[in-house]
Every structure is written in C-alpha cells, then in structure tokens.
Short mmCIF file of C-alpha atoms in Angstrom, two decimals:
data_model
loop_
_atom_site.label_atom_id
_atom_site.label_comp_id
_atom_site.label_asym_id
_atom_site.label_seq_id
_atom_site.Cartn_x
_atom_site.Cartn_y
_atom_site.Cartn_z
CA UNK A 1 198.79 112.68 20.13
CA UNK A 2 201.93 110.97 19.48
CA UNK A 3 204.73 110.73 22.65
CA UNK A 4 207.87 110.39 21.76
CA UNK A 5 209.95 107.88 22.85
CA UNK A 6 212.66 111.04 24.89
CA UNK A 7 209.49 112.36 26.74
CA UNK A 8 208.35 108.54 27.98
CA UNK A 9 212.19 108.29 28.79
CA UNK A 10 212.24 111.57 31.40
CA UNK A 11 213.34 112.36 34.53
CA UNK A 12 210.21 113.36 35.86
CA UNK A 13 210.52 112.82 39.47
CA UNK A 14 213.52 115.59 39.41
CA UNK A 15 210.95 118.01 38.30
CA UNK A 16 209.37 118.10 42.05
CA UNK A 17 210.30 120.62 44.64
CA UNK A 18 213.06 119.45 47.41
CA UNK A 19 210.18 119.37 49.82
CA UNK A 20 208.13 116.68 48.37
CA UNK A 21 211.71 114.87 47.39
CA UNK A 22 213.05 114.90 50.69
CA UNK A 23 209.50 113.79 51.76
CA UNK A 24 209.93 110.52 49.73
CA UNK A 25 213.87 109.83 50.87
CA UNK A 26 212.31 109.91 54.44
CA UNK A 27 210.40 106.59 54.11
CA UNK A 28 214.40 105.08 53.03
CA UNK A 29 217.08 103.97 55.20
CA UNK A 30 219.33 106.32 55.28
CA UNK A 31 222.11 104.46 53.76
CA UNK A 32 219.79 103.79 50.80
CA UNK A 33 218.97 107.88 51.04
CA UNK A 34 222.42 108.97 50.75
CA UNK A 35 223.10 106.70 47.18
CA UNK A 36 220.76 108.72 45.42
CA UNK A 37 223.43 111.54 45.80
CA UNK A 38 224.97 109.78 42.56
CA UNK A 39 221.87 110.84 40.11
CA UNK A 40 223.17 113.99 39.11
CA UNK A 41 224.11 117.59 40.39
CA UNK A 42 220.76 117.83 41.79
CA UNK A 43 220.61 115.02 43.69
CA UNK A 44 224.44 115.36 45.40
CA UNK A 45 223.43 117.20 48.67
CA UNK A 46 219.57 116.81 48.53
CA UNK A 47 219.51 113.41 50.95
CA UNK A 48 221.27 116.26 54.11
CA UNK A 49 218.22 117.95 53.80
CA UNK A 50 216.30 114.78 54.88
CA UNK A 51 214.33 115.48 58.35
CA UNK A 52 214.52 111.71 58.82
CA UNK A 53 217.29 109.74 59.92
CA UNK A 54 217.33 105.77 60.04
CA UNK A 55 220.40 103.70 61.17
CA UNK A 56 220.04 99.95 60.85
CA UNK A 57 223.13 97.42 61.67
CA UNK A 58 221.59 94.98 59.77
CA UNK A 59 222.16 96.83 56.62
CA UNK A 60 225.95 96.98 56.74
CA UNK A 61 228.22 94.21 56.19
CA UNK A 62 230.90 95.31 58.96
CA UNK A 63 230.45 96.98 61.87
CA UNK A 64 233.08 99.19 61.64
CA UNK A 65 231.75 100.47 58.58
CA UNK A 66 228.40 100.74 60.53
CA UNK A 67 230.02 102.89 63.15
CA UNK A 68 231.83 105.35 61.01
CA UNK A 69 229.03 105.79 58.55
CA UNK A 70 226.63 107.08 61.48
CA UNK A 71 229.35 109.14 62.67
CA UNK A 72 229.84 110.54 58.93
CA UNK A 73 226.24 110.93 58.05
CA UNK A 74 225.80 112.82 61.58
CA UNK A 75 228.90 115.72 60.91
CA UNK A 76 227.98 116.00 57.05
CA UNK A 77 224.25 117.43 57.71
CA UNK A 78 223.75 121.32 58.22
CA UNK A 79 223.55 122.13 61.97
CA UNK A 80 220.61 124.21 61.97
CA UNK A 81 218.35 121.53 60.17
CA UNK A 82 215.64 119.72 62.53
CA UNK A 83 215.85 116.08 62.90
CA UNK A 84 212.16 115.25 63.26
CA UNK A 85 212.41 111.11 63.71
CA UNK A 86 215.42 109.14 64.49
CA UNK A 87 215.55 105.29 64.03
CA UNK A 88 218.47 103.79 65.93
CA UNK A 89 219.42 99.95 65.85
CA UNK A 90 222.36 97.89 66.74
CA UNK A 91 222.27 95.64 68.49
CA UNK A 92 224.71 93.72 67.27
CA UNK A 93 227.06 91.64 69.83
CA UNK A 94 229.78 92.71 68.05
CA UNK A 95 228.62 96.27 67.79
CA UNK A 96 231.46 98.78 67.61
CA UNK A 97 229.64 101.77 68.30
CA UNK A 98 230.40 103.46 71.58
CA UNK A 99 227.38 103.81 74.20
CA UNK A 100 228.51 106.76 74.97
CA UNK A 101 228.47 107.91 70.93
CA UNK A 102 224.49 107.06 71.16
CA UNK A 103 223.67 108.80 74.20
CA UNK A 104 225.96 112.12 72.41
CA UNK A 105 223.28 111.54 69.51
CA UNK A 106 220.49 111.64 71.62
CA UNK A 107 221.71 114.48 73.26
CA UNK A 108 221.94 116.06 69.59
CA UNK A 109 218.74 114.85 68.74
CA UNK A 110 217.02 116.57 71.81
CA UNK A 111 218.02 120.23 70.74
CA UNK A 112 217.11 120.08 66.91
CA UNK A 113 212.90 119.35 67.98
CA UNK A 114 212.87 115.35 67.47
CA UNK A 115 209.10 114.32 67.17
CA UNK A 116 209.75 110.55 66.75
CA UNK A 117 212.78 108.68 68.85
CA UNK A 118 213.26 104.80 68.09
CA UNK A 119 216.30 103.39 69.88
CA UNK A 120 217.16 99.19 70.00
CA UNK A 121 220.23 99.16 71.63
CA UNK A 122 221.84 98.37 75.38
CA UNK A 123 222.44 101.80 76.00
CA UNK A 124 221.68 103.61 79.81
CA UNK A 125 218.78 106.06 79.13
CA UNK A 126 220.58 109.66 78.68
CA UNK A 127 218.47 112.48 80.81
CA UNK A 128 218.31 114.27 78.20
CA UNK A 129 215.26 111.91 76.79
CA UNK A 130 214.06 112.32 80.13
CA UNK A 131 212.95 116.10 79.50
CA UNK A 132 212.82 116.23 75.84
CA UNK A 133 209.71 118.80 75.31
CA UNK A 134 209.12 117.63 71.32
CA UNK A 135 208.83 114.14 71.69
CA UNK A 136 204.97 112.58 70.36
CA UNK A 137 206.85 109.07 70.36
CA UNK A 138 209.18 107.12 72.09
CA UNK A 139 210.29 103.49 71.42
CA UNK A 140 212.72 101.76 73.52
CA UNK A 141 214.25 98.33 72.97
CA UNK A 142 216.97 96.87 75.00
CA UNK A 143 217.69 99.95 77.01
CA UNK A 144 218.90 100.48 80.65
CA UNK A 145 217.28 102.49 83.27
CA UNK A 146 218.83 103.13 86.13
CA UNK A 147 218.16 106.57 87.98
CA UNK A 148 216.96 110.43 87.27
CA UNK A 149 218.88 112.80 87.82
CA UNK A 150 215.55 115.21 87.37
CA UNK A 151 211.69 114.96 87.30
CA UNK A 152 210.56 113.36 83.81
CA UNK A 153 208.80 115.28 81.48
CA UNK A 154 206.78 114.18 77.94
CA UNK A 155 204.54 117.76 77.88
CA UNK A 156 203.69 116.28 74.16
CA UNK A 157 204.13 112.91 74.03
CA UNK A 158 201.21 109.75 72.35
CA UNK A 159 203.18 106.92 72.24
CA UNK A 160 205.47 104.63 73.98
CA UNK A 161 206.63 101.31 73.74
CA UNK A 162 208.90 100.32 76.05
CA UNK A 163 210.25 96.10 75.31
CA UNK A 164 213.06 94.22 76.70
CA UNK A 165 213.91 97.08 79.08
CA UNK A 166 215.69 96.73 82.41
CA UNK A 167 214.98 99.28 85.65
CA UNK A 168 217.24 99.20 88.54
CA UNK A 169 213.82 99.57 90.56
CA UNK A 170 210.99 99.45 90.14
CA UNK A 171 210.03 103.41 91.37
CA UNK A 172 212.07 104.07 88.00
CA UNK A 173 209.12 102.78 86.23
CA UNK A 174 206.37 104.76 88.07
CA UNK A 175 208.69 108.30 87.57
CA UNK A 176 208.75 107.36 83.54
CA UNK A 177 205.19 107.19 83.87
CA UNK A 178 204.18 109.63 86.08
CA UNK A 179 205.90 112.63 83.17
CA UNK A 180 203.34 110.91 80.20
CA UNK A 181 200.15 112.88 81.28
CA UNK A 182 199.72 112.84 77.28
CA UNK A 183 200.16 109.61 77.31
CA UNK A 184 197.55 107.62 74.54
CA UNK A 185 198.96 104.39 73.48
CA UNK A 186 201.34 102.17 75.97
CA UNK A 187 202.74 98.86 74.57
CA UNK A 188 205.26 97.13 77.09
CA UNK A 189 207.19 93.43 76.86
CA UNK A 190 209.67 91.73 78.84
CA UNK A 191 210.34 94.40 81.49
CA UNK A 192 212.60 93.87 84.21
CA UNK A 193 213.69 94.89 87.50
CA UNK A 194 217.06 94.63 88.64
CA UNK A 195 216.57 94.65 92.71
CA UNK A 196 213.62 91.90 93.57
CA UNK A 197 213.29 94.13 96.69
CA UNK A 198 212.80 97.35 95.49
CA UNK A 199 208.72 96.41 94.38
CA UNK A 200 206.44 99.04 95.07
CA UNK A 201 202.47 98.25 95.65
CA UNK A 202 200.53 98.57 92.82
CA UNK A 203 198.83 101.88 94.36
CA UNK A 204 201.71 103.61 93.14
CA UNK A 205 200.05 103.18 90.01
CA UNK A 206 197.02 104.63 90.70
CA UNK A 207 196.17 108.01 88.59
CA UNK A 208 198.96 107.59 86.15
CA UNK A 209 198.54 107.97 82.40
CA UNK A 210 194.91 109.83 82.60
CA UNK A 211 194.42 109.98 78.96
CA UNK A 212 195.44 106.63 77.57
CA UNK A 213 193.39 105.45 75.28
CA UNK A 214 194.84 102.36 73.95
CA UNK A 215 197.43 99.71 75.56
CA UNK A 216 199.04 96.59 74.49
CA UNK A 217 200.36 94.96 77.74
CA UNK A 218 202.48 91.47 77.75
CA UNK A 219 202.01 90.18 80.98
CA UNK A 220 204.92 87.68 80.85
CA UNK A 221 206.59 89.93 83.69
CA UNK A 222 204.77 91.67 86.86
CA UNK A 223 206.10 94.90 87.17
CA UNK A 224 203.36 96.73 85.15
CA UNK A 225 199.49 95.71 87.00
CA UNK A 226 196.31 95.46 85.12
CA UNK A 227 194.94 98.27 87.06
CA UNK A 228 197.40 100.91 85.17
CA UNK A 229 195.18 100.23 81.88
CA UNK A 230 191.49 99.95 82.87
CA UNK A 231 190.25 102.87 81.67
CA UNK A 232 191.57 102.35 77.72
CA UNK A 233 189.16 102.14 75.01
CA UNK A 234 191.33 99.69 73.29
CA UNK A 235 193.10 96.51 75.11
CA UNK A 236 195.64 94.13 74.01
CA UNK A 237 196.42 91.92 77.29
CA UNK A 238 199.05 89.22 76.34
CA UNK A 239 201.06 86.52 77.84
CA UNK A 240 203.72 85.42 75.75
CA UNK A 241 205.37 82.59 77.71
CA UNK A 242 204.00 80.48 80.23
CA UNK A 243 207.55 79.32 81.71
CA UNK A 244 208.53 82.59 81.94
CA UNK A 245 205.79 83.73 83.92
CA UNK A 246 205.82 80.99 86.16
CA UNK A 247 209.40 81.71 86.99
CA UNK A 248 208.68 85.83 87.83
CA UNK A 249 205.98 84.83 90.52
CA UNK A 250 208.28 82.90 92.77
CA UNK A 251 210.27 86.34 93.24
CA UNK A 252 208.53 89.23 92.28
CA UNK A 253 205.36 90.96 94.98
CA UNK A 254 203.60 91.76 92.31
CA UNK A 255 201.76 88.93 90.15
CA UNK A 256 201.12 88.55 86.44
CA UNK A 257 197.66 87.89 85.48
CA UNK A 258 197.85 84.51 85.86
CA UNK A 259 198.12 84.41 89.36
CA UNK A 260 195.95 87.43 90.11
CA UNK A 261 192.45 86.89 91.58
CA UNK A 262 190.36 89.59 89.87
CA UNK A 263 190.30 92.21 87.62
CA UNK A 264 189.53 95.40 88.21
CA UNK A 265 186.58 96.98 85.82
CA UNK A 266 187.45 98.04 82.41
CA UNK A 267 184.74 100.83 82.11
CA UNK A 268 185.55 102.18 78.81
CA UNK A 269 187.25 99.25 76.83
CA UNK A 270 185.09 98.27 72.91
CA UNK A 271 187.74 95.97 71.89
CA UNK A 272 190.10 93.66 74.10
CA UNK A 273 192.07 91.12 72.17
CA UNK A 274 192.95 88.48 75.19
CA UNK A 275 195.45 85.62 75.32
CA UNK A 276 196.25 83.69 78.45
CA UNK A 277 197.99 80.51 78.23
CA UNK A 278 197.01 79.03 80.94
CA UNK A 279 193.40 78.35 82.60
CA UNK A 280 192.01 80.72 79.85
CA UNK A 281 188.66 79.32 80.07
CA UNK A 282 188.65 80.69 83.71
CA UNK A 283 189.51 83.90 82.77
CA UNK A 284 187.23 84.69 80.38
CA UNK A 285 183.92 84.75 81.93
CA UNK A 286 185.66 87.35 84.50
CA UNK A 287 186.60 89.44 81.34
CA UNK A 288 183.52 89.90 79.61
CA UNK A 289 182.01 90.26 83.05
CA UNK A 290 184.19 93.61 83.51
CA UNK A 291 184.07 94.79 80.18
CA UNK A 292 179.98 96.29 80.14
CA UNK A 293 180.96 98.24 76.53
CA UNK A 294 182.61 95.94 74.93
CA UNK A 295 181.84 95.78 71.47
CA UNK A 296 185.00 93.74 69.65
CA UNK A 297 186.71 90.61 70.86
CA UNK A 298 189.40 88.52 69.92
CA UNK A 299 190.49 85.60 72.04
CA UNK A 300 193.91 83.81 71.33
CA UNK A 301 195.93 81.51 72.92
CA UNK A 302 192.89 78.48 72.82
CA UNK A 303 195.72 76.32 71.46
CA UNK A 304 198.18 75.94 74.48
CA UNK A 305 194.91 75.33 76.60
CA UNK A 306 195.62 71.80 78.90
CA UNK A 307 191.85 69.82 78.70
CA UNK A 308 193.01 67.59 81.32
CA UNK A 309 194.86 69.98 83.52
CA UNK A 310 193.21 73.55 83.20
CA UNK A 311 189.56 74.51 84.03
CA UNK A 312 186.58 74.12 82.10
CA UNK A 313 184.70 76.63 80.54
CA UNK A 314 181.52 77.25 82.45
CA UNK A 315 178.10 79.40 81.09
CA UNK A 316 178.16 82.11 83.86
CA UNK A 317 174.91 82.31 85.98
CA UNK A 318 174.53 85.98 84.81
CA UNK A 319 174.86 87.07 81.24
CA UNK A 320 177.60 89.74 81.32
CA UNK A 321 176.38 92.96 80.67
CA UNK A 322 178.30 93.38 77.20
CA UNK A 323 176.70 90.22 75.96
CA UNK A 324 173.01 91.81 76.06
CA UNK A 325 173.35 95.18 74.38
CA UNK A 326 177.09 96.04 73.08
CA UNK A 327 178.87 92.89 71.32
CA UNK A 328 178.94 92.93 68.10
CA UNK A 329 181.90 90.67 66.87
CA UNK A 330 183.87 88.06 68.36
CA UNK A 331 186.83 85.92 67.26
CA UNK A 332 188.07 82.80 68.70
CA UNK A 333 191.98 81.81 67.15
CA UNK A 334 193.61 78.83 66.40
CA UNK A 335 191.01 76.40 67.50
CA UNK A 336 191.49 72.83 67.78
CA UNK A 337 187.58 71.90 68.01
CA UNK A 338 187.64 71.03 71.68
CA UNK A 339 184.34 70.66 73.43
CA UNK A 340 185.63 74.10 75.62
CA UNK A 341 185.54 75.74 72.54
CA UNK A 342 182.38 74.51 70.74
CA UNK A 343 180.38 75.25 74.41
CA UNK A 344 181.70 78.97 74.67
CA UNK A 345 180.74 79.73 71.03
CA UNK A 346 177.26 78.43 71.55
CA UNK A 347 177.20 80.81 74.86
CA UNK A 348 178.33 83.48 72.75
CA UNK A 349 175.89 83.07 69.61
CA UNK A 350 172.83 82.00 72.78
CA UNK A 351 173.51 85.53 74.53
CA UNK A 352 174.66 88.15 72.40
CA UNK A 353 171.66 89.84 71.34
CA UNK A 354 173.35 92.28 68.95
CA UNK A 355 176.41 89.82 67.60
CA UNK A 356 177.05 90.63 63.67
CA UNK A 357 179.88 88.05 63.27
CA UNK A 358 181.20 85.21 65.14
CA UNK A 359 184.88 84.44 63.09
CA UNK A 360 186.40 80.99 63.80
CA UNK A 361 190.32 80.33 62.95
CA UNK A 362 190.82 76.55 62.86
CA UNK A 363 194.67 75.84 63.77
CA UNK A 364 196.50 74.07 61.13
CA UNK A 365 197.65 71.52 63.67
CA UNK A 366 194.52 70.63 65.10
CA UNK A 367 192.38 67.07 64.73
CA UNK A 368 190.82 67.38 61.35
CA UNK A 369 187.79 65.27 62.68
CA UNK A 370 187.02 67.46 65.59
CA UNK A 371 187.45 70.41 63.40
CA UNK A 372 184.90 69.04 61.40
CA UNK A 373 182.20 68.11 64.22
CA UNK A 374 182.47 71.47 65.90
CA UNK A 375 181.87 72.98 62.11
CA UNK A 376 179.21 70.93 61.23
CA UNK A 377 177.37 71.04 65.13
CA UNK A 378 177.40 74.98 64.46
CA UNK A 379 175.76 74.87 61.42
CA UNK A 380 172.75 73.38 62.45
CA UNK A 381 172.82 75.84 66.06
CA UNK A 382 170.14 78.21 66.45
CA UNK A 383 169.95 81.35 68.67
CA UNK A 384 168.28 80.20 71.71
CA UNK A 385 166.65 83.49 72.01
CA UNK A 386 164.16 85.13 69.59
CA UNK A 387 165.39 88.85 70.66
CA UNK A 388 168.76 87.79 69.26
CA UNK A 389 169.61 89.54 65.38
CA UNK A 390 170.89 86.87 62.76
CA UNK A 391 174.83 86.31 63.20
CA UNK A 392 176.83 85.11 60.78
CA UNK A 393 179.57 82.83 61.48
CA UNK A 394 182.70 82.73 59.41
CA UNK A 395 185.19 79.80 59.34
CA UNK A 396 188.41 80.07 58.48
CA UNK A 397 190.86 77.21 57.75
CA UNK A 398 194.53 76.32 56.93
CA UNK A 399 195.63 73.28 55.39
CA UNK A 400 199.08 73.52 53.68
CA UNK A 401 199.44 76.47 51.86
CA UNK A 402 195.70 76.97 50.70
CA UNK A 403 192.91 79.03 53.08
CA UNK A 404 189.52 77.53 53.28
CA UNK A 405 186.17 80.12 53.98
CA UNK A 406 183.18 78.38 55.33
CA UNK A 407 180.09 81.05 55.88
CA UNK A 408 176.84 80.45 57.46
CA UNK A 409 173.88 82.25 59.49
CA UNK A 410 172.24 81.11 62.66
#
C-alpha cells in the first residue's frame, strides 16, 4: 500500500479527544501550554481547559511580564473548572508579584479541589492550606510560618516536603504535623526556627505521622529528631553541611545527629541511604545495629571523612542482626581507598550471610594508587564464613569523562 505524501503530512494529534489533549498540555509549563492556542480554531481555548497550572519565573524575561501573565492566565480560565496541581515559583529578588496576590491564589486554589500544591516563594503560609481537605501533596520552599489561626487538617494528604522553611516556633512545626495522620513520605531541609527559646522536647514528637512509610530527613538543622521517623520502611538520613551544623548546636536544645548519643530502633526500615560528615565510621556500627530488617544500604559521605581527626572504624563485638539474615546489597560512595573503607567492606562481605552485591563508587578525586590496592586486596578476599552465599562485588570508577566497571565474586 502506497501513502501518500498529504496523509504522512497530517495533523494527527488534533484527531484526539480534548481529554487526552489537555492530558498532554499538563506535563508543559503553562506559558508553553497557552502558545499552542495559535495552531488553529481548535486549539484557541483548549490550553483553559488544562487541570494543571505551572508558573515558573525563570521562564520569563521580565518580571513584570511574569506578574501580569499569572494574573491573566488566572481571570481567563472558566470558574467552575478544577485546578488539580498548581506549581508556583518566584523567587526572584526582584519579584514583582504581590505576597498577598499568592496567598489570594491559594485561597482560589483551595475551593476548586487542588490534589497537588508546589509553592517556592517567601510567602506567610495562608490558613487556607492549613485545612485544605483535597490536598495528596504539599511542597513548600522558602515559605513563612508563623501561627494558626485553626487546628491543621490534611484528611488526604501522602506527601510533603517542606525545605528552606522558617517557623516562628517551634510548636508550629509539631501542629503541621500533628494534621498529616495520612502522612507517607516526609522530606525536610534547612528548617528554621525563629525564637531559639521557644524549643519543645522531642516528646512532643512522639505518635506523630503513624503511617509514614518513607522519609528523607537533612539533619543540617535540629528542629526535626530522629525519633519522628523510626518506624519508616524507607530512610534517607542526610547531613548536608558540616559548618552549618556545628553552628545550630551552640543554640538550639535539640541536637542534630551528630551530636546525639544514640539512636532510637528503626524496626521496620529495608533500605537507609546514610551520610554523616563527620565521625561516620562511628555511626555506622550503631546503624546497622538498629536496623534488624534491613535489607538495602547505601552509605555516602566517606569522602569528607578526617583519618587523622575522626574515629576509626571498628568490627563490632556482635554481628548486627541485619548482617546475619536480611542484607542483601550494600553500597559504599565516593571512596578514596582508605584503610576505614577497605576494613568495613571486608566486615561487610565476612558477615552478611545473604549479601547479593557489594557496589563500590571510587571518587574521581581520590589517590589512584590506593584505589588500586583496595581493588586489587578485594579481589583476592574470601568470605570468612562457609554459610555465607557468593557476593558479587561491583566497582565503579570515574576518570575524566569515561566510567570504568570492574566485576568480581568472592
């Protein structure tokens, strides 16, 4: 069958129903959304009936402009239309945009069933997020909190991420949390509190969030404690910057994680990826100690680790519980070759009974020569017990712009 060359050349995409159209505008900015009104008759109003809207400073080249498109695209859509997801982000120092416009959008956005609320901006959190009976997710960047005028309620929502937020106390934080029941996935970074004095104890914490199942904490600041996530499946704990930390314990009552002195048992965590920059090698033993399911591990932050100054790693007198029956993969990133490192992957590979895969990252910066001995020591390493399955151990390294895959059983 011959095609001519007018049926190759058609419009086929028109040919779909609005739905599915307005389906594939949603995954567009809406500024790139509303240009397709220029295809043809068809086209003109079709981008209104969008049930996503996504603002982006970035994508304008004045801010004016910025300001009165949002107010433009806002007036021009039909009243009655939901607005399932809202993207909102300026940021911009010399932002235009009124606070008080975004908190009247937010308002909007509350009555016409939002699902999916993603604000980066300065802006005082409105009350009316504070009730909002639709919202599944909530991301907040940059924004203020200071007071309630009611009790907080998420009947519905999963997720929240909450990053470079300021409280005026820290009770504000525990009342945000205390209305997420629902709550499965928390990620939080660079939260602050306004009054040093207003710290609460960390049992305020206690029995909030009962069904989160999977957290991403950066514990840079102290206002959130490890307690609030022990009982996630799935655990990203994080500390970003070492200075910054150090600087939050001379004022704050509660302590990051590197100046706790235990952690509380993580009964139901399989997969913890774990990066301390400081006296990691201390920590670590005390992690897969607490951890009796764990199944997946990844371990960064080896490369800010002081050999002179920080602890040694240390084979604990007890093989952790995980290590004898639920490990099955563990990753150690950005290594340098140290003799730390080369003595906790032989504990690893000597004690995990059920380990599939041991995965090595090389850093690019690191001492080609130790690279090379730790490499070439764990190639000849055998299990030390006979109970112990085959592992294999996977190498990966960076030089320049090429990748490097070394693979090998023990």
């Amino acid at each position: 069958m011959v095609v001519s060359r007018t049926e190759i050349m058609a419009d086929r995409i028109s040919e779909f129903h609005d739905s599915i159209l307005c389906h594939i505008l949603s995954f567009l900015p809406t500024k790139h959304a509303a240009t397709t009104s220029i295809l043809s008759k068809r086209w003109k109003s079709l981008w209104l009936s969008v049930l996503t809207l996504d603002f982006d400073c970035e994508s304008f080249k004045a801010m004016a402009s910025f300001d009165y498109s949002v107010h433009k695209f806002m007036l021009l859509r039909n009243i009655g239309l939901p607005i399932l997801s809202f993207r909102f982000n300026c940021t911009h120092c010399f932002c235009v945009c009124n606070k008080s416009d975004v908190t009247l959008f937010v308002s909007y956005l509350t009555n016409r069933g939002i699902e999916n609320l993603n604000i980066k901006n300065n802006i005082i959190v409105p009350p009316s997020i504070l009730s909002c009976k639709t919202l599944k997710v909530l991301k907040l960047i940059g924004a203020i909190v200071n007071g309630f005028s009611h009790q907080v309620d998420f009947p519905v929502l999963k997720i929240l991420h909450l990053k470079e937020m300021r409280f005026e106390r820290h009770e504000l934080l525990v009342k945000l949390l205390s209305g997420c029941a629902t709550l499965e996935e928390l990620q939080t970074k660079y939260l602050c509190v306004s009054y040093k004095d207003s710290f609460v104890s960390e049992k305020e914490f206690d029995g909030l969030l009962p069904s989160l199942i999977k957290a991403k904490i950066s514990f840079d600041n102290s206002i959130i404690p490890v307690s609030l996530v022990r009982n996630v499946e799935n655990l990203c704990m994080k500390q970003v910057s070492l200075t910054y930390c150090t600087k939050l314990s001379m004022f704050h009552n509660l302590t990051p994680l590197t100046y706790c002195t235990k952690l509380p048992m993580f009964h139901n965590v399989t997969h913890v990826e774990f990066k301390i920059l400081g006296n990691m090698w201390d920590w670590l033993p005390q992690m897969l100690e607490r951890c009796h399911k764990l199944q997946s591990l990844i371990i960064q932050g080896v490369e800010y680790q002081d050999e002179l100054k920080d602890k040694s790693w240390e084979d604990p007198p007890i093989v952790p519980k995980c290590l004898s029956s639920q490990l099955r993969t563990c990753c150690l990133a950005y290594c340098k070759g140290t003799k730390n490192e080369l003595q906790f992957v032989k504990y690893i590979l000597q004690n995990s009974k059920v380990l599939k895969t041991m995965k090595i990252k090389y850093d690019y910066c690191g001492d080609i020569q130790a690279k090379h001995q730790m490499t070439t020591e764990l190639s000849s390493f055998g299990k030390g017990s006979t109970m112990c399955e085959p592992a294999k151990i996977l190498i990966e390294t960076k030089r320049k712009y090429c990748l490097y895959l070394t693979e090998f059983n023990v």
